[in-house]
Structure formats: C-alpha cells, structure tokens
Coordinates of C-alpha atoms and ligand atoms in Angstrom, one line a residue:
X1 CA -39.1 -300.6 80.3
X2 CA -38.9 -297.0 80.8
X3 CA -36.7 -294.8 77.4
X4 CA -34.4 -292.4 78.5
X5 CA -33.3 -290.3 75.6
X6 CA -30.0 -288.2 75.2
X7 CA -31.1 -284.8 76.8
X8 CA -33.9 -287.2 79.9
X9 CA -30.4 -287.2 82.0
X10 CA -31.3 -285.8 85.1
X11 CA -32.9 -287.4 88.3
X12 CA -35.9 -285.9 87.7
X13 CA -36.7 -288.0 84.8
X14 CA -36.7 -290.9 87.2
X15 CA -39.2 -289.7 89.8
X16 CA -42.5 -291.2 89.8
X17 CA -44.5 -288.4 89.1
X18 CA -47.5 -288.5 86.0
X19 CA -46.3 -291.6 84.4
X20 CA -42.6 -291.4 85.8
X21 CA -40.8 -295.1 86.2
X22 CA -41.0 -297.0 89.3
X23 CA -38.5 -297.2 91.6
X24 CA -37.8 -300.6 89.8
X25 CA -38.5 -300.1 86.4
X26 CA -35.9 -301.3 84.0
X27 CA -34.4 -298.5 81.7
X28 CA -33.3 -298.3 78.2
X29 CA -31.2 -296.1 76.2
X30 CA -30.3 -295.8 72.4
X31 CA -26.8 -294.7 71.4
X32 CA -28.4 -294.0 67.0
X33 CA -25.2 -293.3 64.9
X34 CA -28.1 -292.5 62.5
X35 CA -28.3 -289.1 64.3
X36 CA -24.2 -288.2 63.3
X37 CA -24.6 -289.7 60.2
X38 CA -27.7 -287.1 59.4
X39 CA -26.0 -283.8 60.5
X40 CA -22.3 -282.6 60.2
X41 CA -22.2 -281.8 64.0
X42 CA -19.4 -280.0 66.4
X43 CA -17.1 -282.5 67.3
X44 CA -17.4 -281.0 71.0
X45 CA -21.4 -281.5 70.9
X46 CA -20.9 -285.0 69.6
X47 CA -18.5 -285.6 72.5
X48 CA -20.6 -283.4 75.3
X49 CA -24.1 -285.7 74.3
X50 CA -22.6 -289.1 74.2
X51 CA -19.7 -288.4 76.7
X52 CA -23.0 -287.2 79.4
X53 CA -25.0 -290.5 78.1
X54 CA -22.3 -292.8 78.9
X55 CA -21.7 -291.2 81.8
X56 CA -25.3 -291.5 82.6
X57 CA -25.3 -294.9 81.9
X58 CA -22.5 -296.2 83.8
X59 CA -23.7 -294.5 87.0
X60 CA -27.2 -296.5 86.5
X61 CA -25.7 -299.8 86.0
X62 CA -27.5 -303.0 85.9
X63 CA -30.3 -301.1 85.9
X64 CA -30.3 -299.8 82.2
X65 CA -29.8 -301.4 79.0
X66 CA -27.4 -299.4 76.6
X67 CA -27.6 -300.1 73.2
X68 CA -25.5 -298.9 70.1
X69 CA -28.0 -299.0 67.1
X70 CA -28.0 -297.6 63.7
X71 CA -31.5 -295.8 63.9
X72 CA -33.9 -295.2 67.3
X73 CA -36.0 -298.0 66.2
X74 CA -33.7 -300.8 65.7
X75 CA -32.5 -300.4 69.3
X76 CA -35.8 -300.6 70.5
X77 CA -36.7 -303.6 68.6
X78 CA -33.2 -305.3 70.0
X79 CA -33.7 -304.2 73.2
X80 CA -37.6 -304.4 74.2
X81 CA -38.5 -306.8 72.0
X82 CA -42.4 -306.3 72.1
X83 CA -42.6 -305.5 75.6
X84 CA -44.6 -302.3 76.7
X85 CA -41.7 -299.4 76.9
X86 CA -42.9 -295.9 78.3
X87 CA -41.1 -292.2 77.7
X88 CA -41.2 -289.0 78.7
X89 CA -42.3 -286.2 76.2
X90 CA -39.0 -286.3 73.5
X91 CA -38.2 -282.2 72.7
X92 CA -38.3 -282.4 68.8
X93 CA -41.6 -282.6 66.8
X94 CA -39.3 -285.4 64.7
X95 CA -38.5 -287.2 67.6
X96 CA -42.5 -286.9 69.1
X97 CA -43.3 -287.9 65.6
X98 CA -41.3 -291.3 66.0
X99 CA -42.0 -292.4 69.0
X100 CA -45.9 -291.8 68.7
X101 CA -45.8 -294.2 65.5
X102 CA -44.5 -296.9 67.2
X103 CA -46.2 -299.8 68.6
X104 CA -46.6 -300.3 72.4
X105 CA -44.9 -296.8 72.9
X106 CA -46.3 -294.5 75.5
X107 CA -45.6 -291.3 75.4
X108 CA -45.7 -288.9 79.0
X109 CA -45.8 -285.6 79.9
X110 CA -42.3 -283.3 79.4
X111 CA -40.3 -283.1 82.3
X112 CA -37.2 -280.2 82.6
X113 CA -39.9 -277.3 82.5
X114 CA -41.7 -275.2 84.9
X115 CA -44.8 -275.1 83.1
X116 CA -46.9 -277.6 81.4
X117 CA -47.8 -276.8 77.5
X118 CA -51.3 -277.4 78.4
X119 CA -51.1 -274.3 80.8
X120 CA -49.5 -272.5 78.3
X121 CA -51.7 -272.8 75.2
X122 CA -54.3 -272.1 77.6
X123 CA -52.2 -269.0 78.4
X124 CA -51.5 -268.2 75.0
X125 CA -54.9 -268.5 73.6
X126 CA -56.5 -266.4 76.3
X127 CA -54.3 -264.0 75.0
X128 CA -55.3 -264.0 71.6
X129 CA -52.6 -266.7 70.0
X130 CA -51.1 -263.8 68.0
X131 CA -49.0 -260.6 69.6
X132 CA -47.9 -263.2 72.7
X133 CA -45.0 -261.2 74.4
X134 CA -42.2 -262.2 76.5
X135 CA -42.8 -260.1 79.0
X136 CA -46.0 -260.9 79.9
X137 CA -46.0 -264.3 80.1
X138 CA -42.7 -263.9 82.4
X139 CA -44.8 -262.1 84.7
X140 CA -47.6 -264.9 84.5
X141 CA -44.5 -267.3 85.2
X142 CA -43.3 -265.6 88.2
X143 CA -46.6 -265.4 89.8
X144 CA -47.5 -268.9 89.3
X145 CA -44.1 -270.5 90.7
X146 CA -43.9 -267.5 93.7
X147 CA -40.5 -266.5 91.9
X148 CA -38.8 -263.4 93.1
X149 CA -42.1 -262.3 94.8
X150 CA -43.4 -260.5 98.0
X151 CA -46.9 -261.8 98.4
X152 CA -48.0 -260.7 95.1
X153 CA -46.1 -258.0 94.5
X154 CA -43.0 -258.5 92.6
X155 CA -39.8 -258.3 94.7
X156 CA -38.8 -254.4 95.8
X157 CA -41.9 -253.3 93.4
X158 CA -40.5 -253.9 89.9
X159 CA -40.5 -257.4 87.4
X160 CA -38.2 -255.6 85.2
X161 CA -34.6 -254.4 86.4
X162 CA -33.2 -254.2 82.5
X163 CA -32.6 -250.5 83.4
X164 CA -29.8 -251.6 85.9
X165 CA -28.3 -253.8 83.1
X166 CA -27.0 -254.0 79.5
X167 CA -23.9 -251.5 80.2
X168 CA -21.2 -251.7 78.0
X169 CA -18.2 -253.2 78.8
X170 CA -15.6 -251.7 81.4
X171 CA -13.3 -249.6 78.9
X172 CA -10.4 -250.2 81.3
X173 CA -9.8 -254.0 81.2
X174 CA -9.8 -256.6 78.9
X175 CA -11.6 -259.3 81.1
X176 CA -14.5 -259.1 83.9
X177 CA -13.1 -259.8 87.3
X178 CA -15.0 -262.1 88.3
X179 CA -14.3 -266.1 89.8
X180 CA -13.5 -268.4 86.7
X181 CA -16.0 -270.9 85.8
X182 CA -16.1 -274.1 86.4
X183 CA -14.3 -276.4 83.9
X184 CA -14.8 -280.4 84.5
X185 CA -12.0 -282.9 84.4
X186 CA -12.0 -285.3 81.7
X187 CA -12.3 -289.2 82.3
X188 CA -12.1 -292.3 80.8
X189 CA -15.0 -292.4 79.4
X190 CA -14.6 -289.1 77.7
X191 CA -11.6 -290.6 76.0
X192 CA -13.4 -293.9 75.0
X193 CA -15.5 -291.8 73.2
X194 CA -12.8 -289.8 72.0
X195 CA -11.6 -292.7 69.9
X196 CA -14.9 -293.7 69.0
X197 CA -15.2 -290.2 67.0
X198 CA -12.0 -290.3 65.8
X199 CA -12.8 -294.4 64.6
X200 CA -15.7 -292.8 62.5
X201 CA -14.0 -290.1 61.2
X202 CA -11.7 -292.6 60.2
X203 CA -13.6 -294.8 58.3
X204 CA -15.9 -292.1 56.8
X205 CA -18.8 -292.7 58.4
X206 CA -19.3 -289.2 59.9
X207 CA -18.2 -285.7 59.6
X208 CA -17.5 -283.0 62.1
X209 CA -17.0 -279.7 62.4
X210 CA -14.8 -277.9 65.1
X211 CA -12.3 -277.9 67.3
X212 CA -12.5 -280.9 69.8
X213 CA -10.6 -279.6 72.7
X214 CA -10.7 -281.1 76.6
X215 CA -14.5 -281.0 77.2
X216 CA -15.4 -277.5 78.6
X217 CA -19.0 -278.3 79.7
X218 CA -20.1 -280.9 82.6
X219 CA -21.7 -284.3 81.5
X220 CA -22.8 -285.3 84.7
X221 CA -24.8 -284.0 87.4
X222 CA -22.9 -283.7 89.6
X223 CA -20.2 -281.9 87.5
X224 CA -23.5 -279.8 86.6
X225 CA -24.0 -279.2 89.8
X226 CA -20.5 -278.1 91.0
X227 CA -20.9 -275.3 87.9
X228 CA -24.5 -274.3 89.5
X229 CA -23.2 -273.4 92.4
X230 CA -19.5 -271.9 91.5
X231 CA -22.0 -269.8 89.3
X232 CA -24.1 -268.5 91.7
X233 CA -21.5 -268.0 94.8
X234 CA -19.2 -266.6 92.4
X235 CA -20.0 -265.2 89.6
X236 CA -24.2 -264.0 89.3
X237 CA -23.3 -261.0 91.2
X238 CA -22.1 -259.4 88.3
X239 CA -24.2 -261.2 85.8
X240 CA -26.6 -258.5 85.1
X241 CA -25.0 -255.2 84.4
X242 CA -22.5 -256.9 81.7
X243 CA -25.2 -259.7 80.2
X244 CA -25.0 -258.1 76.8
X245 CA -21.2 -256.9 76.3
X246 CA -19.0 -258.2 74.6
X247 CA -14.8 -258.7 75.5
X248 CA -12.8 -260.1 73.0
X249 CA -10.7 -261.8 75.3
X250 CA -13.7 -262.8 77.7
X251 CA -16.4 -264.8 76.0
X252 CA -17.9 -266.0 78.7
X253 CA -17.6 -263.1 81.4
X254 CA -20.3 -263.4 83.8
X255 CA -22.5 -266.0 81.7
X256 CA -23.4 -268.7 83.5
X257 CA -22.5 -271.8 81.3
X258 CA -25.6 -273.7 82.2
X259 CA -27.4 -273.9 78.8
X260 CA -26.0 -277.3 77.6
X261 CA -26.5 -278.6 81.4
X262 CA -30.1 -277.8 81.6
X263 CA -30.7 -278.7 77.8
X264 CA -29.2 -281.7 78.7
X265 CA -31.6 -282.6 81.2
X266 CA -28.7 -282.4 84.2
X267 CA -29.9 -279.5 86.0
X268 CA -33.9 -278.5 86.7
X269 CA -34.9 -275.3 85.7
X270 CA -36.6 -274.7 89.2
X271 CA -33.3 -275.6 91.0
X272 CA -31.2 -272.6 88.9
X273 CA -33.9 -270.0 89.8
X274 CA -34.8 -271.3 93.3
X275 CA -30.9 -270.8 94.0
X276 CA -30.4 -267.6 92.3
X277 CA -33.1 -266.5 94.4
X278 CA -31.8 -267.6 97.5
X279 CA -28.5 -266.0 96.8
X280 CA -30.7 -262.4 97.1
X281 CA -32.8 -263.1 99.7
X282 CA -29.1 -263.9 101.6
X283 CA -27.5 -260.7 100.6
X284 CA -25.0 -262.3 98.4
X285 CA -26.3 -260.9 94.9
X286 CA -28.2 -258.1 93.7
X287 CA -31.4 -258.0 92.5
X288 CA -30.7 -256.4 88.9
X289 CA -28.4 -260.0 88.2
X290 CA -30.8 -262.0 89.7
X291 CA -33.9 -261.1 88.0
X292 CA -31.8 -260.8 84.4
X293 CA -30.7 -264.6 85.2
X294 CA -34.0 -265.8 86.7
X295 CA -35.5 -264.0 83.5
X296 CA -33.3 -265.5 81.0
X297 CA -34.5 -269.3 82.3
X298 CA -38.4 -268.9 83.7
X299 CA -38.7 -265.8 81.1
X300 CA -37.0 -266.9 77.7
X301 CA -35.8 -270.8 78.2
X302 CA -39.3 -271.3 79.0
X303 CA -40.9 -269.3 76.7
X304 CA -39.2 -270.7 73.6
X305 CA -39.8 -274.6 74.5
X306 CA -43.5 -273.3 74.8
X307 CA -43.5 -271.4 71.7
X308 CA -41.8 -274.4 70.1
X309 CA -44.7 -276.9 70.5
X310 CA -47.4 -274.2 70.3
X311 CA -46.4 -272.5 67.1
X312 CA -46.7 -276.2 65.8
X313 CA -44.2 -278.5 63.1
X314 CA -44.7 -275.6 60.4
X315 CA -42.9 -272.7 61.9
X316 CA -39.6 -274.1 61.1
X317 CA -40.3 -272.9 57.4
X318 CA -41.6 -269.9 58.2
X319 CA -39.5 -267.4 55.3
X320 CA -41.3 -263.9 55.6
X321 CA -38.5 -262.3 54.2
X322 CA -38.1 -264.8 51.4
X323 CA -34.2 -265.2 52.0
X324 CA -33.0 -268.3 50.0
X325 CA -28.9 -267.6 49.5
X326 CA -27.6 -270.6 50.9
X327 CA -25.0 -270.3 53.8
X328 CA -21.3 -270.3 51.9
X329 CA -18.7 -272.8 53.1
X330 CA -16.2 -270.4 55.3
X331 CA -19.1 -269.7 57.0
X332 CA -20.5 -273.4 57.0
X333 CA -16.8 -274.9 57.9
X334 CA -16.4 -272.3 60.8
X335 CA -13.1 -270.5 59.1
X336 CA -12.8 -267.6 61.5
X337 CA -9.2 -267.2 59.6
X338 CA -10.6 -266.0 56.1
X339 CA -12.6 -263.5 58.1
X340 CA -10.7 -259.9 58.5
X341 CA -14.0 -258.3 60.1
X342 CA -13.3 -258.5 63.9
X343 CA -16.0 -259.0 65.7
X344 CA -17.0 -262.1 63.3
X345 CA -13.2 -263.1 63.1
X346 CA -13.2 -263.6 66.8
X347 CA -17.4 -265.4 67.2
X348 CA -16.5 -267.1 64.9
X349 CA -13.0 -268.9 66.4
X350 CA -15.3 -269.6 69.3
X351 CA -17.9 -271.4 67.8
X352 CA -14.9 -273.0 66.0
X353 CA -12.9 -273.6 69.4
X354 CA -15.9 -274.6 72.0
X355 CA -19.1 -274.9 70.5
X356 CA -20.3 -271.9 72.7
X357 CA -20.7 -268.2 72.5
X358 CA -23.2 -265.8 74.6
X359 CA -26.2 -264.5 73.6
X360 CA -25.2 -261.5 71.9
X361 CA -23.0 -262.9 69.8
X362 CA -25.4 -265.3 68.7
X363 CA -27.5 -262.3 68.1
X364 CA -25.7 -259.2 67.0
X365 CA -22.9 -261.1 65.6
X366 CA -23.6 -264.1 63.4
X367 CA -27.3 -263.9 63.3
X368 CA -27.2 -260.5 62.6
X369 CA -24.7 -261.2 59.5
X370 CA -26.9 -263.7 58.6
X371 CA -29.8 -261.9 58.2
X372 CA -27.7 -259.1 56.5
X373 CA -26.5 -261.4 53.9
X374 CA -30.2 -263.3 53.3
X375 CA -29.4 -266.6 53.7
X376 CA -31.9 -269.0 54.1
X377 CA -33.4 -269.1 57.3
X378 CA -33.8 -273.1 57.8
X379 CA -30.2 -273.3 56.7
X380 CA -29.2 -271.0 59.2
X381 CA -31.0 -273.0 61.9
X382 CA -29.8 -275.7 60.9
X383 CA -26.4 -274.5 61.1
X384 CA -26.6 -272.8 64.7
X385 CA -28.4 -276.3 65.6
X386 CA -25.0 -278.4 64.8
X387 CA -22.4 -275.6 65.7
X388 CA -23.5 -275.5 69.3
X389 CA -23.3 -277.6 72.2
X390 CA -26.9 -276.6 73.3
X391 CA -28.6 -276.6 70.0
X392 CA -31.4 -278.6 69.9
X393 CA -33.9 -278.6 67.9
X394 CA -37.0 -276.8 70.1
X395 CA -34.8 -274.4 71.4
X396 CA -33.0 -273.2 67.6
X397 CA -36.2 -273.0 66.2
X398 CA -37.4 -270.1 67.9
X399 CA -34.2 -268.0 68.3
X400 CA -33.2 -268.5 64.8
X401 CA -36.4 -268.7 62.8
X402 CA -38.1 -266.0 64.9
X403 CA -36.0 -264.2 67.2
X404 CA -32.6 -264.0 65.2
X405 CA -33.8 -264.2 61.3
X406 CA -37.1 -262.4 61.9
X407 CA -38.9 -265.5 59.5
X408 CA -41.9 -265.5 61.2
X409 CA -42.8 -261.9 60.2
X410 CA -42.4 -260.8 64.1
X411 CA -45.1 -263.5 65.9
X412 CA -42.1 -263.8 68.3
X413 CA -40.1 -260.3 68.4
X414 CA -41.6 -257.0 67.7
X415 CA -38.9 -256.4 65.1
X416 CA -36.1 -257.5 63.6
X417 CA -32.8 -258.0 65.6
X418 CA -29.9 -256.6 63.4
X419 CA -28.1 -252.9 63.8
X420 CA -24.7 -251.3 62.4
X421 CA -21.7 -251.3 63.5
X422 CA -22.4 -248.6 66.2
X423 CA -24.3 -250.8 68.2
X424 CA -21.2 -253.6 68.3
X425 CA -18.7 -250.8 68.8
X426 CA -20.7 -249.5 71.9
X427 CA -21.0 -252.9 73.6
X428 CA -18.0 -254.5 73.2
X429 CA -14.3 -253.8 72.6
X430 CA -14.2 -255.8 69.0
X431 CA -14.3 -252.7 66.7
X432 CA -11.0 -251.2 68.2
X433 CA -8.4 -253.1 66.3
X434 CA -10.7 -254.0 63.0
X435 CA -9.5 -253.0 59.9
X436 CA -13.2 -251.9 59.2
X437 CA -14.7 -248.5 61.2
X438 CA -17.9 -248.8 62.5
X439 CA -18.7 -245.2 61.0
X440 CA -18.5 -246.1 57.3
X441 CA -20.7 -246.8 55.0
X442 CA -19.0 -247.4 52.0
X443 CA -15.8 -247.6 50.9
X444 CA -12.3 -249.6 51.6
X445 CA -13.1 -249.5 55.1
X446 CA -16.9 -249.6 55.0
X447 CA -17.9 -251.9 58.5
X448 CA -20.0 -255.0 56.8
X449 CA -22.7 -254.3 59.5
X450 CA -22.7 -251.0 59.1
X451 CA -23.6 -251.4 55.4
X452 CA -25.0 -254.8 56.0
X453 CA -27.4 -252.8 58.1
X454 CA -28.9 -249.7 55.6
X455 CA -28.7 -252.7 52.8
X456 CA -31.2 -254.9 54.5
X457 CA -33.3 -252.2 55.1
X458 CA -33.7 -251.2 51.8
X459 CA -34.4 -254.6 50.9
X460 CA -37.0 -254.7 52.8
X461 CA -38.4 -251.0 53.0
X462 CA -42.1 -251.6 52.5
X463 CA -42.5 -253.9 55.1
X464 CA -40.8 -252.6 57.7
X465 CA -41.7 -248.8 56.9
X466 CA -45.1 -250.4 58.8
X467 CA -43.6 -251.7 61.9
X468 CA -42.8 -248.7 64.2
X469 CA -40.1 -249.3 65.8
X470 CA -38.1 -249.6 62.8
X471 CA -40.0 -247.3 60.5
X472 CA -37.7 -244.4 62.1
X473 CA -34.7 -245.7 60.4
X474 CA -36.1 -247.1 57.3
X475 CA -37.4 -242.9 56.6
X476 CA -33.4 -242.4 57.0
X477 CA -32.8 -244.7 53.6
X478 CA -34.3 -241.3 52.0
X479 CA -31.9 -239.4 53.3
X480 CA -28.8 -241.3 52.5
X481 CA -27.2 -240.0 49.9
X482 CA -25.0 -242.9 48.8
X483 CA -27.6 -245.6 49.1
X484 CA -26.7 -246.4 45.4
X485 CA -23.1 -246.9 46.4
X486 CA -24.2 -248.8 49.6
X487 CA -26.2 -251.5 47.4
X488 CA -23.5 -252.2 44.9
X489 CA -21.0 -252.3 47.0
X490 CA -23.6 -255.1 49.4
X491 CA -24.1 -257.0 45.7
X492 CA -20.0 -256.9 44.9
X493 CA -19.7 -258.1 48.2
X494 CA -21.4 -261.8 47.5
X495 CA -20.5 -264.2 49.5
X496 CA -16.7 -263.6 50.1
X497 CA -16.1 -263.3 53.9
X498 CA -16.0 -260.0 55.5
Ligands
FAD501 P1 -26.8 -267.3 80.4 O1 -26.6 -266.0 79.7 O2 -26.0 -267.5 81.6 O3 -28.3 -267.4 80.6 C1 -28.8 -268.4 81.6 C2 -29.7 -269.4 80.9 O4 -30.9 -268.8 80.4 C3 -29.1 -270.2 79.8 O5 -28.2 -271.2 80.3 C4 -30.3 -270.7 79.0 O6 -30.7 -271.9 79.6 C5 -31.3 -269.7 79.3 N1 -31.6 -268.8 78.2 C6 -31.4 -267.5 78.0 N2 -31.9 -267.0 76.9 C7 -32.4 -268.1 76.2 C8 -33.1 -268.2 75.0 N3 -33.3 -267.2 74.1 N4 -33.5 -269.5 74.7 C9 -33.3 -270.5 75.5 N5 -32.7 -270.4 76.7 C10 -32.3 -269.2 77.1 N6 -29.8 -271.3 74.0 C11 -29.8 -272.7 74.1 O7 -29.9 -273.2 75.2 N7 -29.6 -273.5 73.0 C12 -29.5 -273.0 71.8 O8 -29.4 -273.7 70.9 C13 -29.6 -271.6 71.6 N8 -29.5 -271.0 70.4 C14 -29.6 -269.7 70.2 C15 -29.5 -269.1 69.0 C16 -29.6 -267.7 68.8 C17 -29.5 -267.2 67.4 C18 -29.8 -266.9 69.9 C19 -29.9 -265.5 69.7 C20 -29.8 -267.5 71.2 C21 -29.7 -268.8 71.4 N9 -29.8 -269.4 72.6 C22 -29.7 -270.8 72.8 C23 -30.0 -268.6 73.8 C24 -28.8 -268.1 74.6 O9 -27.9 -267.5 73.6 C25 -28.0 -269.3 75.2 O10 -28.9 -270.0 76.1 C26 -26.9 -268.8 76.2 O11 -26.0 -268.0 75.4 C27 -26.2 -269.9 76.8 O12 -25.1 -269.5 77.6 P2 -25.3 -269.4 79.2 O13 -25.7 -270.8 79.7 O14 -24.0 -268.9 79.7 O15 -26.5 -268.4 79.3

C-alpha cells in the first residue's frame, strides 16, 4: 500500500520514480479529525484540504482506501493491517517524526520540489551553513534546472530584474486592470463537507475561525490547472511591477493564487516556471514579471522548504528577540471590526473573509505589527499557520520565525522586516482614509507603525546598532526628541487594537 497524505495530491506523487507506487499499487488515505481537534483552523482551510482530499479520492476510486480515523495511526492500523505501506517524504518534522516510528513504514524521497535536500545541504554547507542568501542559491537554482537561461548566461544578461518592479500602486484607480482570476465552482462534495464542519461545530468537537465563504481556491487539478494557465495568459504580464503594492479594494491584483495549489501538492513547481517561461520566450510577458514570478517559486518557495529541513526541528523556537507577549484575542479571533488602523482593519477582514492575503501584507502588515507589539514568535506562527489556506508547517516556519519576526537573529534575512507608516503609505492606498497619519509619532493621531516602528527600535538598540543596514536608523533614536513620549504612549497602548 502506498500513503497519500493531504498536501501528496498531485500526479506526480503517483509516478514511479525513486520509490514511487506502481502502476497497481493500492493507495491509502487518512481523513485524522485529530488534526482539527489540535488547532483552531480557518474554516476555509479546513474546507480547501479536506474538500481537495475527497475530491482526490473520488477521482481514484477503487483504487484507494479512504479512511476517517481519529489520529494518523489508527487509520493505518484499520486500513493496512500489518502489511508493508510506503510514503513519500511528509513536509512537517512532526509528521516525518510519526511516520518514521512506525512499524513496516517506508519513508521516500519528497516529491513537489525542484531540488533534492541532499543537493541542498550539500549547497548550503559549501557555503559555510551560516550567512546562506536567497539570492545566491536562486542563481545556483536557475543554472541547475536551465531556468530563464541563454546557455549559461542568464536570460538578456541579468538574474535580478527587482529594479523593473516593486512600484507603488497606480494613484489613479482603485483596482489593477488586469483579467480576474480564476474562481472554481463548488460541488457536491464541497457541500458534503460543508455539513460535516458545521456537524462538528455542532457538537463541539472543533473550533474554527473565519469566514467560510464559496471556496475561492481550486481542490483539484484540474481546477488548479485552469488557474495556472488563466494566470499566466492573463494576468503575469503585469505581475511584476505591482508584486509589492497594496489596493484596498484589490487584494489579489496580479498575484497569482497558486500557493495553496502548489502546497497542496496539485500543481508541480517545474510546470509553473516552465510555463511562465514559455509565456516570454513567446512574446506574451515581460521579463521583469517573469523572473519576479519564477523567483518567488524556484527562488523563495524553494528556498524555505530547504531551509525548513536544513535548519533542523529546533528553529521553530528560535526567540532572539526574547518576545513572549502572547497574541490578544481580537487579533487571535480575526476581528478586523475593533481595529480603526486601516491598513490592519482591511488585512485583517481578509484573512477573516478568505484565508488569503499577498505577501506584503503578510509582511508589512500583520507581521510587521506583530513584531512591533513583541508577541511571541511560535504563537505568531502558529497563528499565520491556521489563518491561512497555505500554511503549513515547513513553509510558516521560515517566513514567520525568520523572515517575518526576525527570531532567528537574521540566519535567514539580513535584517529585520518592519518600517513606519511611510513605507505602507508609499505602496498602497490604505493610509488615505485612516484616522491615523503616517507622519506622526505621537499623539491622538500617532500611526501605530509609525510609532510601532521607533519603539521596537529602541527596544532593541544594542543589537541592531551592529547590523548595518539598520544601524542608520537606530543612530536616529538619538535624535528624536520625543522618544520618551513615543515609549509611553507604545506601553499605554497594551494590547488594545490599533
Ligand atoms: P504569488 O505572489 O503569486 O507568488 C507565486 C508563488 O511563489 C506563490 O504561490 C508561492 O508558492 C511562492 N512563494 C513566494 N514567496 C514565497 C515564500 N516566502 N515562501 C513560500 N512560497 C513563496 N506562502 C505559502 O505558500 N504558505 C504560507 O503559509 C506562507 N506564509 C507566509 C507568512 C509570512 C509572514 C510571509 C511574509 C509570507 C508567507 N508566504 C507563505 C509567502 C507568500 O506570502 C505566499 O506564498 C503568497 O502570498 C501566496 O499568494 P500567491 O500564490 O498569489 O503568490
């Protein structure tokens, strides 16, 4: 028997391969309530993963056994019942963890990655283990897989076309125009399951968070596929100059919507590059939005699943900061309504609404205030791991422990990821009707991020006056001449909302 776990969806988890199943082979998968019982999840994640199981299931037929258990382990004692069952590489040190203790288990290589983490801790160690850098091992990436490159050369001369990109948003309009995304059609299966989260709501068994709206994100691959390409004919011409800014009435703008697709094993990595690329090589996108997408999967995707396993089981509780405040419940219960700041107002309703928001507003907006606030970085993982409906475990850990709360002390980012107001005021159009102003420090109209910002700094002055690319600002604290007012106004603040 051959275990397919929630996020093994696509058809390249059935190819033969390095200890792939035959042709034949029967398959199993586990449905663990367990899993919902552990975590208060979104509603729309709980109804994206089992929704894209089902639907997994029912297109495999005889073929698999589906089993509703309480806990990984008793389904596989129902359903193999001492036979020999085999399994991809799971993508949680937990899950790794489980299904290396148990018996007649064997455990094969990852699949849904370009490059195996032998390579890359070979990679990494050559270059030293410590001061590994994004950039570079995109570069090793793109040489390796011939992505985006004449002969060895990279394409028209450059690896790096983030000059061309990161505008701010057009001033004149309050949405990109570019073609809508694609948005699946619900079935019956997605309102079987439905009623089975409302049935455990019901009876208490589990506890969600979130709006559950009409599923917004494919659960099959062929829906996955139909988003691929409506993404790259339609919309990855224009994904580069606007990738970071922000429109309050556009959240997605020209993102591509793939993350919980690809996380869910539905899509191949290689496929969303190898198409992007083929969209330039015909003319039909530039270059400056086909490297940004092409470096956002073979550059970061990649690079934080590797990190993820080579940074080992302990970097989750990396705290370099030592934040410890625990995350309070408007925040934890995704109240966007007791929020009068904007720009957290709004993230905030769309985590709430769709379990999704882009990168920068993962970022600059509730990572940011996170950090500002010095909550606990595991919690805060933990928090973007269940709010989102491509959180999973290998991929939070990274951007939240390292790239978002800075835990690891900067092993992943060369500094931490946090600004004032200014910097959200320039890239989106959120600060225009706040009640806050960007510009102020203190004060009845002081921006929270603004004094969020010169707060965190001068909590943690000595350690960043060493890193130089923030030391600049941190030499400013000196010159502020209502720092005093700045830090009792931060303590006043608590934990009320914004
Ligand atoms: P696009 O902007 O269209 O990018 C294309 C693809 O690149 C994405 O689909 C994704 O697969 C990949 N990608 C880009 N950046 C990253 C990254 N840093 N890590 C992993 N993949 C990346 N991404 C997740 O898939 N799951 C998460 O749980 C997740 N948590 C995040 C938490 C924080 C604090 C931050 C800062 C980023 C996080 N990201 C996560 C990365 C990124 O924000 C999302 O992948 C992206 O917003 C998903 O939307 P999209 O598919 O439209 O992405």
């Amino acid at each position: 028997m051959h275990w397919l776990f929630g996020d093994q969806l696509g058809p390249h988890f059935l190819t033969r391969g390095e200890e792939g199943p035959d042709r034949d082979t029967p398959l199993l998968m586990i449905e663990a309530r367990s899993v919902f019982r552990r975590r208060r999840f979104h509603r729309a994640k709980a109804h994206l993963v089992l929704s894209a199981m089902r639907h997994r299931a029912a297109e495999l037929g005889d073929r698999v056994t589906y089993v509703h258990a309480d806990t990984y382990r008793q389904g596989l004692d129902r359903a193999a019942s001492g036979h020999p069952v085999t399994v991809h590489h799971p993508t949680s040190h937990a899950a790794l963890g489980l299904v290396r203790a148990l018996p007649r288990v064997s455990v094969g290589p990852a699949r849904g990655f370009l490059v195996p983490m032998a390579d890359f801790a070979a990679w990494a160690d050559h270059h030293g283990g410590t001061g590994l850098r994004q950039e570079d091992f995109y570069r090793w990436v793109r040489r390796g897989h011939d992505l985006l490159m004449d002969g060895d050369q990279p394409a028209a001369g450059r690896w790096n076309l983030d000059h061309d990109n990161r505008e701010p948003p057009p001033r004149d309009t309050a949405a990109l125009q570019v073609g809508r995304p694609y948005r699946p059609r619900e079935d019956e299966i997605d309102e079987e399951v439905r009623d089975d989260l409302d049935r455990w709501e019901r009876d208490g068994d589990v506890r969600f968070v979130g709006r559950d709206g009409p599923r917004l994100f494919p659960a099959t691959r062929a829906e996955a596929l139909r988003a691929l390409r409506r993404f790259v004919e339609h919309r990855l011409a224009t994904f580069g100059p606007y990738e970071d800014a922000m429109l309050a009435a556009d959240p997605v703008m020209s993102h591509s919507l793939l993350s919980s697709s690809l996380n869910l094993g539905l899509l191949d990595p290689a496929e969303c590059v190898q198409q992007a690329e083929g969209a330039w090589r015909a003319g039909r996108a530039p270059l400056n939005s086909v490297e940004g997408f092409v470096r956002q999967i073979a550059g970061w995707r990649e690079y934080v699943w590797q990190l993820y396993w080579y940074f080992g089981a302990d970097y989750r509780r990396s705290n370099a900061l030592g934040h410890t405040a625990p995350l309070p419940d408007w925040w934890s219960d995704l109240d966007a309504d007791a929020v009068r700041a904007n720009c957290l107002r709004t993230v905030l309703a769309q985590v709430r609404d769709t379990g999704w928001t882009h990168h920068i507003p993962r970022l600059m907006v509730l990572g940011s205030h996170a950090l500002q606030r010095g909550w606990h970085p595991a919690a805060v993982t933990d928090w973007f791991h269940r709010c989102f409906v491509d959180g999973y475990d290998w991929v939070m850990v990274p951007n939240v422990v390292g790239m978002s709360q800075y835990a690891d002390g900067g092993r992943m980012t060369t500094k931490p990821y946090t600004s004032g107001g200014a910097y959200v005021h320039r890239m989106s159009d959120l600060c225009g009707p706040c009640v806050y102003r960007p510009g102020d420090r203190t004060g009845d109209q002081a921006c929270p991020y603004t004094a969020g910002y010169w707060a965190f700094l001068d909590r943690h002055r000595e350690r960043l006056a060493r890193n130089h690319r923030v030391a600049r600002p941190v030499r400013q604290l000196d010159r502020l001449t209502d720092l005093a007012d700045v830090r009792a106004q931060e303590r006043a603040r608590g934990d009320t909302p914004p």
